[in-house]
Tab-separated table of C-alpha atoms in Angstrom:
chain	number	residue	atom	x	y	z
A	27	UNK	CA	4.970	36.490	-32.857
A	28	UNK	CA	1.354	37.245	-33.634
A	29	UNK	CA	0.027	39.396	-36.469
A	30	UNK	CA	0.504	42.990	-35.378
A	31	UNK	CA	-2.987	45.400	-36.479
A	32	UNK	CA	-0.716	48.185	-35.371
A	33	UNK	CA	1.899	50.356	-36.251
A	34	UNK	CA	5.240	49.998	-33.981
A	35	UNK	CA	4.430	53.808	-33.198
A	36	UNK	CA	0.172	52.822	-32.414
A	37	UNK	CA	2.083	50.518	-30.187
A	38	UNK	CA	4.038	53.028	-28.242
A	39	UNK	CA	1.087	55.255	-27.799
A	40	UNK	CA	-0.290	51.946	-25.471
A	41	UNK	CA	2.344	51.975	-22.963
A	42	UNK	CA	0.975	54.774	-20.079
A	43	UNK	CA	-1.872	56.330	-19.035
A	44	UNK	CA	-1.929	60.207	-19.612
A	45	UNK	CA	-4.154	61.891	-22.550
A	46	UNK	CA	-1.061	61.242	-24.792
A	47	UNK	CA	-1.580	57.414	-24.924
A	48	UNK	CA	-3.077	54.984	-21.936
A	49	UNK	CA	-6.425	56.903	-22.322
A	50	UNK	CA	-8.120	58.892	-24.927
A	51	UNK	CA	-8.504	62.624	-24.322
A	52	UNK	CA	-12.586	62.890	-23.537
A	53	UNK	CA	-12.333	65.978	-25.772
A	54	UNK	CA	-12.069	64.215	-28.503
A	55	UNK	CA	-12.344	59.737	-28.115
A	56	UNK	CA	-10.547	57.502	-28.922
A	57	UNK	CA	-9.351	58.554	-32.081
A	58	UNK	CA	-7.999	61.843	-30.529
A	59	UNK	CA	-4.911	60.113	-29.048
A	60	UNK	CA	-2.275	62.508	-29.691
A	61	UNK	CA	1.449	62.356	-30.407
A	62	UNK	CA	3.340	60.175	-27.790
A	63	UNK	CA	6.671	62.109	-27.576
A	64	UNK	CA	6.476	62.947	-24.025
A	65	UNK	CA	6.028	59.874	-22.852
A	66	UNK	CA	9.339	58.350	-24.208
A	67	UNK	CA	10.933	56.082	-21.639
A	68	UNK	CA	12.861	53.212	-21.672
A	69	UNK	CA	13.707	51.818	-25.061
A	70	UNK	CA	14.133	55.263	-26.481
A	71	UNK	CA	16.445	56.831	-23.676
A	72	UNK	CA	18.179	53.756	-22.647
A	73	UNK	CA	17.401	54.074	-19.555
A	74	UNK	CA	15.598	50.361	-18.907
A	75	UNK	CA	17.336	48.061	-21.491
A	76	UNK	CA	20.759	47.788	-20.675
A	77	UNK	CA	21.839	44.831	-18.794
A	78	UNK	CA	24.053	46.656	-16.106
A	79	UNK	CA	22.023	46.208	-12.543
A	80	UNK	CA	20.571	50.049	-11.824
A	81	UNK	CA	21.176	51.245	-8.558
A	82	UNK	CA	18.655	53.783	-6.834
A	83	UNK	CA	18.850	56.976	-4.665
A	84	UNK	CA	16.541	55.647	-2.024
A	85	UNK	CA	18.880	52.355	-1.672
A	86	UNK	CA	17.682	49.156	-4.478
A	87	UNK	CA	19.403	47.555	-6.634
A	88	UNK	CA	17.140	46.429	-9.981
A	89	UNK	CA	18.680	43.422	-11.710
A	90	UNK	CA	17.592	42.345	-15.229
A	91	UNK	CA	16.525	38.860	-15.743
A	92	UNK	CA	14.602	39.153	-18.642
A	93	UNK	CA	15.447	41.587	-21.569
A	94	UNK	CA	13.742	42.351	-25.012
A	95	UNK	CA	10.407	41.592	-24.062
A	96	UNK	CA	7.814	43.240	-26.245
A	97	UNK	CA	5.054	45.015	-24.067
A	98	UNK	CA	5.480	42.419	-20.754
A	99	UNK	CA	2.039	42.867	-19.510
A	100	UNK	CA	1.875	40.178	-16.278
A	101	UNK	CA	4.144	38.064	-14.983
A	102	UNK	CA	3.435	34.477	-13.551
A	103	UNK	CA	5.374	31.721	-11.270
A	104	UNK	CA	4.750	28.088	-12.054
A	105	UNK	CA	5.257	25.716	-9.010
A	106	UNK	CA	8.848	24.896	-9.945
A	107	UNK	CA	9.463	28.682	-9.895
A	108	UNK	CA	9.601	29.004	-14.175
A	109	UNK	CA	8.070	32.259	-14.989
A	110	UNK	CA	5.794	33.059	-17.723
A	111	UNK	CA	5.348	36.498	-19.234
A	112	UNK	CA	2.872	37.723	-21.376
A	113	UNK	CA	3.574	40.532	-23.989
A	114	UNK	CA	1.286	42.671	-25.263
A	115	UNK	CA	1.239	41.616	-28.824
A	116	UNK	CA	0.111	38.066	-28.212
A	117	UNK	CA	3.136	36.005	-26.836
A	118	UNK	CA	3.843	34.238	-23.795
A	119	UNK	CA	7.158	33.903	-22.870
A	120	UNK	CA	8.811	31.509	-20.399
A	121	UNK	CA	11.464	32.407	-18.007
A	122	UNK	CA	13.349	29.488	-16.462
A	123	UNK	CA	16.811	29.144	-14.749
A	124	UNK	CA	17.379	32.523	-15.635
A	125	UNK	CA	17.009	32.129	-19.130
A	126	UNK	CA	14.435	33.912	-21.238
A	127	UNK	CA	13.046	31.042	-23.971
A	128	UNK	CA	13.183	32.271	-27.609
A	129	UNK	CA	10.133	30.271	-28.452
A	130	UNK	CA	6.719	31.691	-27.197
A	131	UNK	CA	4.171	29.156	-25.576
A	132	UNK	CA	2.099	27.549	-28.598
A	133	UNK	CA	-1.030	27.281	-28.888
A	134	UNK	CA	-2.489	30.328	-27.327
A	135	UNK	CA	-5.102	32.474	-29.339
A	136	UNK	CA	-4.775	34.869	-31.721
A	137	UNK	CA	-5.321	38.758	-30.118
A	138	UNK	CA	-6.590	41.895	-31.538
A	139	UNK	CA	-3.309	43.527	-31.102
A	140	UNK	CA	-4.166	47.633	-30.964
A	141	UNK	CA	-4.136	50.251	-29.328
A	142	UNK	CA	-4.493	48.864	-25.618
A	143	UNK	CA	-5.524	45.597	-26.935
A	144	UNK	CA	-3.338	42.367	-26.960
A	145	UNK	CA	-2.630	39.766	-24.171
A	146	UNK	CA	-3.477	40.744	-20.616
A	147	UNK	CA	-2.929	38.552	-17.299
A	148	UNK	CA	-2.636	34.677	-16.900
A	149	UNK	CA	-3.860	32.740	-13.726
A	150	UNK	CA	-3.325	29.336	-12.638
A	151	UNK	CA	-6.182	27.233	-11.553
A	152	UNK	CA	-6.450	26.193	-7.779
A	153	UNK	CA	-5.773	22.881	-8.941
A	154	UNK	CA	-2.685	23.453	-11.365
A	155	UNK	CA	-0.580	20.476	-9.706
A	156	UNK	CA	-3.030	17.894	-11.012
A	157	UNK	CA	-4.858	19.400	-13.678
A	158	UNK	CA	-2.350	21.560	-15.313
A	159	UNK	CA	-4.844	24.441	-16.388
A	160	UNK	CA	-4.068	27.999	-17.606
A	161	UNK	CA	-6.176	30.737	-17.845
A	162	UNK	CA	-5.363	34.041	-20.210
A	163	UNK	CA	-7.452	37.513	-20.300
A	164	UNK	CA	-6.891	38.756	-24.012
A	165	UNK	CA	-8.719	41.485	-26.442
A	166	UNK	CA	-10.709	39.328	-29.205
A	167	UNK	CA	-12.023	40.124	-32.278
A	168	UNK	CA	-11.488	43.404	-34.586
A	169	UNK	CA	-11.431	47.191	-34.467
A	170	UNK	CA	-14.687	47.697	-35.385
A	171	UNK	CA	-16.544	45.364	-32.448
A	172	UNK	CA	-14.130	43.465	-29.994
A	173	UNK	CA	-13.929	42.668	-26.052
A	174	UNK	CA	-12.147	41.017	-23.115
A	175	UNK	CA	-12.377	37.289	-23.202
A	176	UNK	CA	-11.069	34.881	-21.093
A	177	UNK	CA	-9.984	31.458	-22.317
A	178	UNK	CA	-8.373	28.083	-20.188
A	179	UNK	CA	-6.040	25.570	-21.855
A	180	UNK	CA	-3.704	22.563	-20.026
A	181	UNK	CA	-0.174	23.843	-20.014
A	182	UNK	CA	2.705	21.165	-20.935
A	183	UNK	CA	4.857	19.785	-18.560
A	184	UNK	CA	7.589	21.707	-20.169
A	185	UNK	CA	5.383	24.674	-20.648
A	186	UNK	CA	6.154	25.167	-23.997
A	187	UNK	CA	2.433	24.123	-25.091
A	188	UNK	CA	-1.084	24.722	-24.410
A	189	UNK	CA	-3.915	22.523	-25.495
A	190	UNK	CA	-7.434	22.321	-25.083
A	191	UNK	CA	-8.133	25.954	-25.387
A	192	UNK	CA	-11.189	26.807	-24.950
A	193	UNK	CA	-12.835	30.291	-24.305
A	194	UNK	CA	-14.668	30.888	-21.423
A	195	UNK	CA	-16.114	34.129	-21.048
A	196	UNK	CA	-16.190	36.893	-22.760
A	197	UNK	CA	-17.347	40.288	-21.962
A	198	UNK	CA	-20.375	42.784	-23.738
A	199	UNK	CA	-18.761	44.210	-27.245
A	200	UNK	CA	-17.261	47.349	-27.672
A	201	UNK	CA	-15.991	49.678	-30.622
A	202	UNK	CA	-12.921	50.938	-28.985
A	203	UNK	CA	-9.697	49.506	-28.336
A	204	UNK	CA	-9.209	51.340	-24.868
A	205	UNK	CA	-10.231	50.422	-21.309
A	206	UNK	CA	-10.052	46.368	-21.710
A	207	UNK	CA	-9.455	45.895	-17.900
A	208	UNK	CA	-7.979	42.571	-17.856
A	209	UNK	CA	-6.492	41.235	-14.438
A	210	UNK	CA	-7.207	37.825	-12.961
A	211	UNK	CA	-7.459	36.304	-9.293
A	212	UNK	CA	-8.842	32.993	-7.936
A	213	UNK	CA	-10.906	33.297	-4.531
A	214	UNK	CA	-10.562	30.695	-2.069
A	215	UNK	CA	-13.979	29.504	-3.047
A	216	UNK	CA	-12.343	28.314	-6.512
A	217	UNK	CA	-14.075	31.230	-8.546
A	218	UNK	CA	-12.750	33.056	-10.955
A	219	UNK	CA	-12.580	37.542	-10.645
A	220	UNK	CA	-12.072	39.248	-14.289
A	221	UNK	CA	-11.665	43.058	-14.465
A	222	UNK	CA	-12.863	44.691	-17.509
A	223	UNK	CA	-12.922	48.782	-18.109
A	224	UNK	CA	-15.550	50.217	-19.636
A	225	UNK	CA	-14.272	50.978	-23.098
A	226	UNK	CA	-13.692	54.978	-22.636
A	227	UNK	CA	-16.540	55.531	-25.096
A	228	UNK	CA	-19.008	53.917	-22.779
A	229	UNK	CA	-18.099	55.142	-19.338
A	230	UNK	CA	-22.036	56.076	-18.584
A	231	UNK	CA	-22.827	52.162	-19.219
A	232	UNK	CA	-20.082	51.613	-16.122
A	233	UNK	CA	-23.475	52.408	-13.950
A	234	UNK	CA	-25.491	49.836	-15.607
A	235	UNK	CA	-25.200	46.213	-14.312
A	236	UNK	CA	-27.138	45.074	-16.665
A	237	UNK	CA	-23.726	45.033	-19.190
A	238	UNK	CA	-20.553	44.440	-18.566
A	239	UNK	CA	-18.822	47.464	-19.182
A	240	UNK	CA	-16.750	48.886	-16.473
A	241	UNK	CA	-17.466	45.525	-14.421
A	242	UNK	CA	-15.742	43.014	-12.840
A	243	UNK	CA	-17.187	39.663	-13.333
A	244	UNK	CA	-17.042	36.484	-11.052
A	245	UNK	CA	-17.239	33.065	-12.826
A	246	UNK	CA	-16.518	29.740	-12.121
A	247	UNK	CA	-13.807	27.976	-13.348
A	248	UNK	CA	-15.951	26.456	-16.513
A	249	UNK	CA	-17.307	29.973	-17.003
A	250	UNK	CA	-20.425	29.254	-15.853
A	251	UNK	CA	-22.070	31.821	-12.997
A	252	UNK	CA	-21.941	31.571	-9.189
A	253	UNK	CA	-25.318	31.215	-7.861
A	254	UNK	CA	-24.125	33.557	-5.149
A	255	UNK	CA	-23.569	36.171	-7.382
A	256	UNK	CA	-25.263	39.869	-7.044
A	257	UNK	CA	-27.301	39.611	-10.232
A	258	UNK	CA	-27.234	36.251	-10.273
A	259	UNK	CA	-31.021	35.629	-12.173
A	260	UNK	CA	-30.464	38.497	-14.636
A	261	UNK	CA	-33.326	40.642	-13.073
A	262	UNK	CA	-31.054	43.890	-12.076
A	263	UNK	CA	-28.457	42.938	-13.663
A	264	UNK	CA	-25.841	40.460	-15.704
A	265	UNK	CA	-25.550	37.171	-14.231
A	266	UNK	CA	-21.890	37.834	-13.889
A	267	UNK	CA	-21.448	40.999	-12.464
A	268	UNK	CA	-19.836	41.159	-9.158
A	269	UNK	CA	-19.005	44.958	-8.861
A	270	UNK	CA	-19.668	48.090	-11.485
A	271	UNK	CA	-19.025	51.269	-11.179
A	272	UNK	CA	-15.357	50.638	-11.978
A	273	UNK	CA	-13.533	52.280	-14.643
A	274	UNK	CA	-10.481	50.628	-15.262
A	275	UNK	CA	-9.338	48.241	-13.155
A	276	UNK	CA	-5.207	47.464	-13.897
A	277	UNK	CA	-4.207	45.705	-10.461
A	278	UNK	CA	-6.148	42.974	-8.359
A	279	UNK	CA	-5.071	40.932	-5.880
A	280	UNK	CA	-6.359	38.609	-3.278
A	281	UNK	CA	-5.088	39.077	0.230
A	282	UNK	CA	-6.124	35.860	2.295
A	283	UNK	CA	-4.921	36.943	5.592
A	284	UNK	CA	-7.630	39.931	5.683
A	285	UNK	CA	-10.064	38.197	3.084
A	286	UNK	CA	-9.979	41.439	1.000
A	287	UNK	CA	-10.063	41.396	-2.205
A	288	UNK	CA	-7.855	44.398	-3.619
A	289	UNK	CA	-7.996	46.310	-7.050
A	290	UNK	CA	-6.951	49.950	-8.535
A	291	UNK	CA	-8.398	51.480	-11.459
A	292	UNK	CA	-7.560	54.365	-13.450
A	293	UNK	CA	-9.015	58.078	-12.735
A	294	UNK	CA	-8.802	60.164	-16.025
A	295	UNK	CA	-6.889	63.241	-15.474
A	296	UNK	CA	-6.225	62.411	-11.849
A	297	UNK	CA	-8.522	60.413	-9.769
A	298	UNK	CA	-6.877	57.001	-9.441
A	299	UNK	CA	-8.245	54.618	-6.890
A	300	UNK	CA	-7.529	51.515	-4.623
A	301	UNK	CA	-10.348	49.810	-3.404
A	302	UNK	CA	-11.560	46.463	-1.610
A	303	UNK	CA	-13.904	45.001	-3.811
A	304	UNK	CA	-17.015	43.299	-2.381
A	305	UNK	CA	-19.994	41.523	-4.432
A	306	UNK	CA	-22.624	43.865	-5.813
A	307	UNK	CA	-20.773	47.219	-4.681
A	308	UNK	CA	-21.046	50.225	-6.911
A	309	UNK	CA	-17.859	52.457	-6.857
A	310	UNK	CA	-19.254	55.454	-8.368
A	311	UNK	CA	-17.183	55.877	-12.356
A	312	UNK	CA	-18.146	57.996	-13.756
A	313	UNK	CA	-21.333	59.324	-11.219
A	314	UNK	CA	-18.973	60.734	-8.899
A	315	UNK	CA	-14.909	61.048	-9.299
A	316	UNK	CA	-11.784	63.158	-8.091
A	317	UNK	CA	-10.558	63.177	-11.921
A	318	UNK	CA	-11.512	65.548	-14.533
A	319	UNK	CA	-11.251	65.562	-18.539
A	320	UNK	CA	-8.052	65.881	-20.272
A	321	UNK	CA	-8.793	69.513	-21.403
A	322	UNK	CA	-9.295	70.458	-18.085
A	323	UNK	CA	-13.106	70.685	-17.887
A	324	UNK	CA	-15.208	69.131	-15.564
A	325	UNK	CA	-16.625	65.319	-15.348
A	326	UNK	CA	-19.052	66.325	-12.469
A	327	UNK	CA	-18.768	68.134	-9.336
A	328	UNK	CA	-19.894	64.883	-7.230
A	329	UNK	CA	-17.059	63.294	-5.221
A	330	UNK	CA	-19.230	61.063	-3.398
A	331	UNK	CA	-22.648	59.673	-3.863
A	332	UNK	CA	-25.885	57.686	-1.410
A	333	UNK	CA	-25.163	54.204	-2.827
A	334	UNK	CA	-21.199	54.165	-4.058
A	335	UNK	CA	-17.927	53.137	-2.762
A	336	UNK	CA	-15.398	55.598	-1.547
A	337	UNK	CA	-11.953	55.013	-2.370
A	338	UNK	CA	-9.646	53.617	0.264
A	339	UNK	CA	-6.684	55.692	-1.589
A	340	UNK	CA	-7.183	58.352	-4.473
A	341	UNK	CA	-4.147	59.943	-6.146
A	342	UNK	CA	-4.934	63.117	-8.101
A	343	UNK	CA	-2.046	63.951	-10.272
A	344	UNK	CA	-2.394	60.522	-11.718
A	345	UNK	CA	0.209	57.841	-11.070
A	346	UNK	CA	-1.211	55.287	-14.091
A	347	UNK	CA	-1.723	52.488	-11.493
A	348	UNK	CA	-0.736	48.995	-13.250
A	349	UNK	CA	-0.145	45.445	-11.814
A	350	UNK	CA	0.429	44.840	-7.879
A	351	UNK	CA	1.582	42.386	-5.231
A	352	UNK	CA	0.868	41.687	-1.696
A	353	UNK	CA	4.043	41.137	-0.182
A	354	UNK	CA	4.547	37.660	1.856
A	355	UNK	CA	7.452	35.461	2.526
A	356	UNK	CA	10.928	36.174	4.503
A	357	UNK	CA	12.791	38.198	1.900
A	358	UNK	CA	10.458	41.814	2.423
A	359	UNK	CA	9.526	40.619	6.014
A	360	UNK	CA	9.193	44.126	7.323
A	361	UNK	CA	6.528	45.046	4.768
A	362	UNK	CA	4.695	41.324	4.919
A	363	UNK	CA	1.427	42.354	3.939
A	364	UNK	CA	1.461	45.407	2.327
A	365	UNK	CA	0.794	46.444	-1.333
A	366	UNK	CA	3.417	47.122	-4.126
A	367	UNK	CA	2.009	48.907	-6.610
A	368	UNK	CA	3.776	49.947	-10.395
A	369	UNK	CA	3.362	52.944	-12.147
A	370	UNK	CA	3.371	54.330	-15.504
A	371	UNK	CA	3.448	57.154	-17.713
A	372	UNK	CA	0.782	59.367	-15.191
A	373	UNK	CA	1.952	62.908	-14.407
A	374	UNK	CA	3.210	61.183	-10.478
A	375	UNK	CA	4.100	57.906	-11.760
A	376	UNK	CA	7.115	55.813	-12.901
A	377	UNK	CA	8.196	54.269	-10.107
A	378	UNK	CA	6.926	51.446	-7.237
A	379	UNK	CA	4.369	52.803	-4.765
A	380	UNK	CA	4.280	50.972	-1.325
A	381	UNK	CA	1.065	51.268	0.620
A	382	UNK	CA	1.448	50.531	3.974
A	383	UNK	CA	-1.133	48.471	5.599
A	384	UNK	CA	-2.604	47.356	9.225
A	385	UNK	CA	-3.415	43.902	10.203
A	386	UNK	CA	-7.021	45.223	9.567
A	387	UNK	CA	-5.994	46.427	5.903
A	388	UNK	CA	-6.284	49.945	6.579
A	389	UNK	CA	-3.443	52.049	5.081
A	390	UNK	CA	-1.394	53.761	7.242
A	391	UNK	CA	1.505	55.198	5.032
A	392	UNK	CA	2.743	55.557	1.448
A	393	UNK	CA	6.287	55.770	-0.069
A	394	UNK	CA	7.360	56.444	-3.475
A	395	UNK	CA	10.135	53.832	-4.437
A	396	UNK	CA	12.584	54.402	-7.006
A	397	UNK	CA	11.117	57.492	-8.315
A	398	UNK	CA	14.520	59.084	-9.090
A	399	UNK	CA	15.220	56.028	-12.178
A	400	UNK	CA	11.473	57.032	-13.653
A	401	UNK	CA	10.839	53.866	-15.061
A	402	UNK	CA	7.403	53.622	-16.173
A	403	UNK	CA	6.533	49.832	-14.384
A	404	UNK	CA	3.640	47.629	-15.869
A	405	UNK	CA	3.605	44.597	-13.300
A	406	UNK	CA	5.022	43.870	-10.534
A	407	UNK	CA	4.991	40.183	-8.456
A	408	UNK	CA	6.156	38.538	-6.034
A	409	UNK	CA	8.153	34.733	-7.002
A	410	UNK	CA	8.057	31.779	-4.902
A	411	UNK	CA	11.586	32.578	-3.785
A	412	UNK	CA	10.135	35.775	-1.944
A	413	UNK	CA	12.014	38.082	-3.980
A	414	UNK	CA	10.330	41.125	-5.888
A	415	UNK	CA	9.870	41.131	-9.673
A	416	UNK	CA	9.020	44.436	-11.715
A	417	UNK	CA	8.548	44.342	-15.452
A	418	UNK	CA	8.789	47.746	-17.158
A	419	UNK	CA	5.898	49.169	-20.109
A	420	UNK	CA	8.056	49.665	-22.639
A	421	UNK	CA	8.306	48.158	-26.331
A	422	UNK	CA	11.703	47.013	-25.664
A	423	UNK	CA	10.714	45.476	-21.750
A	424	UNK	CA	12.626	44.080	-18.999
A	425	UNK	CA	12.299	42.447	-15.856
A	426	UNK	CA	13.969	43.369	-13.063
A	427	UNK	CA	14.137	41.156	-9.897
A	428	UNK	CA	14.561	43.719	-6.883
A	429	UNK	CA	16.665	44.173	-4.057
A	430	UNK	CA	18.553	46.312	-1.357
A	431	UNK	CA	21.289	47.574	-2.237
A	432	UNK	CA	23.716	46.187	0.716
């Protein structure tokens, strides 16, 4: 377990997005995060931790396969169908033959654990089967100036090890310990896509290229820059950026069928959006949005602008988007190629949100899943088995695999 910089109540105040905890009131910054009582779920009610399957109204059946977890933040499937799990205070956990590993992964750098800071997603490298590379999204450095950073390492054979760490990118520093993005997806092409949120206290910088604040960045797999990028000389803008705009982007996903690639962000008070992100596309945070401020008062009146991306779905009350899957394989073949989404702590959240979607990736439908269990869900995946995977935002986590209930 790494050094925690954080109280085990700071900690709590990390797990959802509503002015209580995800993201600061605007009133007031960062340091304006209030008490987090509302928001208790999960360890605190009982509701997510015991080991009993949980049955819903609308018909699935939620199995735990991994309990205890502290802060699961992404969840990842090795070849051989292990699973690793990252928690939020600088662990990653392996999940094999059903069995959650007491011993975290060595080897994996140290975090700045607070507030919304601590480990963040994993990806594997195109080339995984021969080369054995890893690659973590984590907050580095301290309170005071810190950022998102991205770092590859060879994974064991056993997993239990990584070596050769080295970092490989890391994003423009910050003073806040809010909005680190985080998410992580190869393109066919073998580059790399890194989402990073603008820090809350810099939100205006989200319309500058020239930094990466409220970015997401496209590297190669060495962290150098794509020639092909938008900004790629540094003229108009950082040689990494690939979109801006963006305020906090929480789920990405490549969908290869439609050669999309797909990512939500958070709104603030309402206002949350799914996009498809495409190179050197501005989508608008925080020049134009359907959110407001926590206290109620106005951003700006602009909902769309000359120049910036409209979102392909907006949900105003908030549903504090967080990890998502494009379903494939046999086991969910009626919804092959639609998007799972989780939710947190937002005013319309806790639950699964499936967005329904054409062969051209336009939605056509939405349903709430699960709403009536209000489990506040931080990632959700899909496992080389085909089967659906959900791990829950709480302190005391757990994973549940997901089925019907027949």
């Amino acid at each position: 377990m790494k050094t925690l910089l954080v109280t085990a109540s700071a900690l709590l105040l990390a797990t959802a997005c509503s002015p209580s905890s995800d993201e600061a009131p605007a009133s007031g910054g960062d340091s304006a995060i209030t008490d987090a009582s509302d928001n208790t779920t999960g360890a605190e009610t009982g509701e997510t931790t015991a080991s009993a399957a949980l049955v819903s109204e609308d018909g699935f059946r939620l199995t735990p396969v991994a309990e205890g977890l502290g802060f699961p933040w992404d969840m990842l499937f090795l070849p051989d169908g292990t699973m690793l799990i990252t928690e939020r205070d600088g662990n990653i956990r392996i999940l094999r033959d059903g069995e959650l590993v007491e011993t975290p992964v060595a080897g994996a750098p140290e975090p700045l654990v607070n507030a919304q800071g601590g480990y963040f997603a994993m990806a594997l490298d195109p080339d995984f089967a021969s080369n054995r590379k890893l690659y973590l999204a984590y907050a580095k450095g301290t309170e005071a100036e810190n950022s998102t950073a991205v770092v590859s390492g060879t994974l064991s054979e056993d997993a239990s090890e990584l070596t050769e760490v080295q970092e490989i990118f890391s994003s423009t520093p910050r003073e806040t310990s809010h909005h680190f993005g985080g998410r992580l997806a190869f393109l066919p092409d073998g580059t790399l896509i890194l989402t990073l949120g603008e820090g809350f206290r810099y939100m205006d910088e989200a319309q500058n290229p020239m930094n990466y604040h409220g970015t997401t960045v496209r590297i190669n797999a060495d962290g150098s820059f794509p020639e092909d990028n938008p900004f790629a000389d540094g003229s108009e803008g950082a040689p990494g950026v690939w979109t801006y705009g963006n305020r906090n982007v929480q789920g990405l996903v490549w969908d290869d069928a439609r050669e999309i690639l797909w990512a939500h962000e958070h709104g603030p008070k309402g206002g949350d959006e799914l996009n498809r992100l495409e190179a050197g596309n501005n989508y608008g945070w925080p020049a134009i949005t359907y959110g407001v401020n926590y206290d109620g008062t106005i951003l700006t009146e602009e909902t769309e602008a000359p120049g910036m991306e409209q979102p392909v779905v907006k949900w105003v009350p908030s549903i504090a988007p967080s990890g998502m899957a494009l379903v494939t394989g046999d086991v969910w073949s009626e919804w092959q190629g639609d998007l799972i989404i989780g939710a947190m702590n937002g005013p319309r959240g806790r639950k699964l949100v499936h967005v329904m979607l054409d062969e051209d990736g336009n939605v056509t439908g939405q349903a709430d899943l699960m709403a009536d269990l209000e489990i506040p869900f931080r990632d959700v995946a899909i496992g080389p088995d085909g089967n659906l995977y959900a791990a829950t935002a709480n302190m005391d986590g757990v994973v549940y695999r997901i089925d019907r209930n027949e």
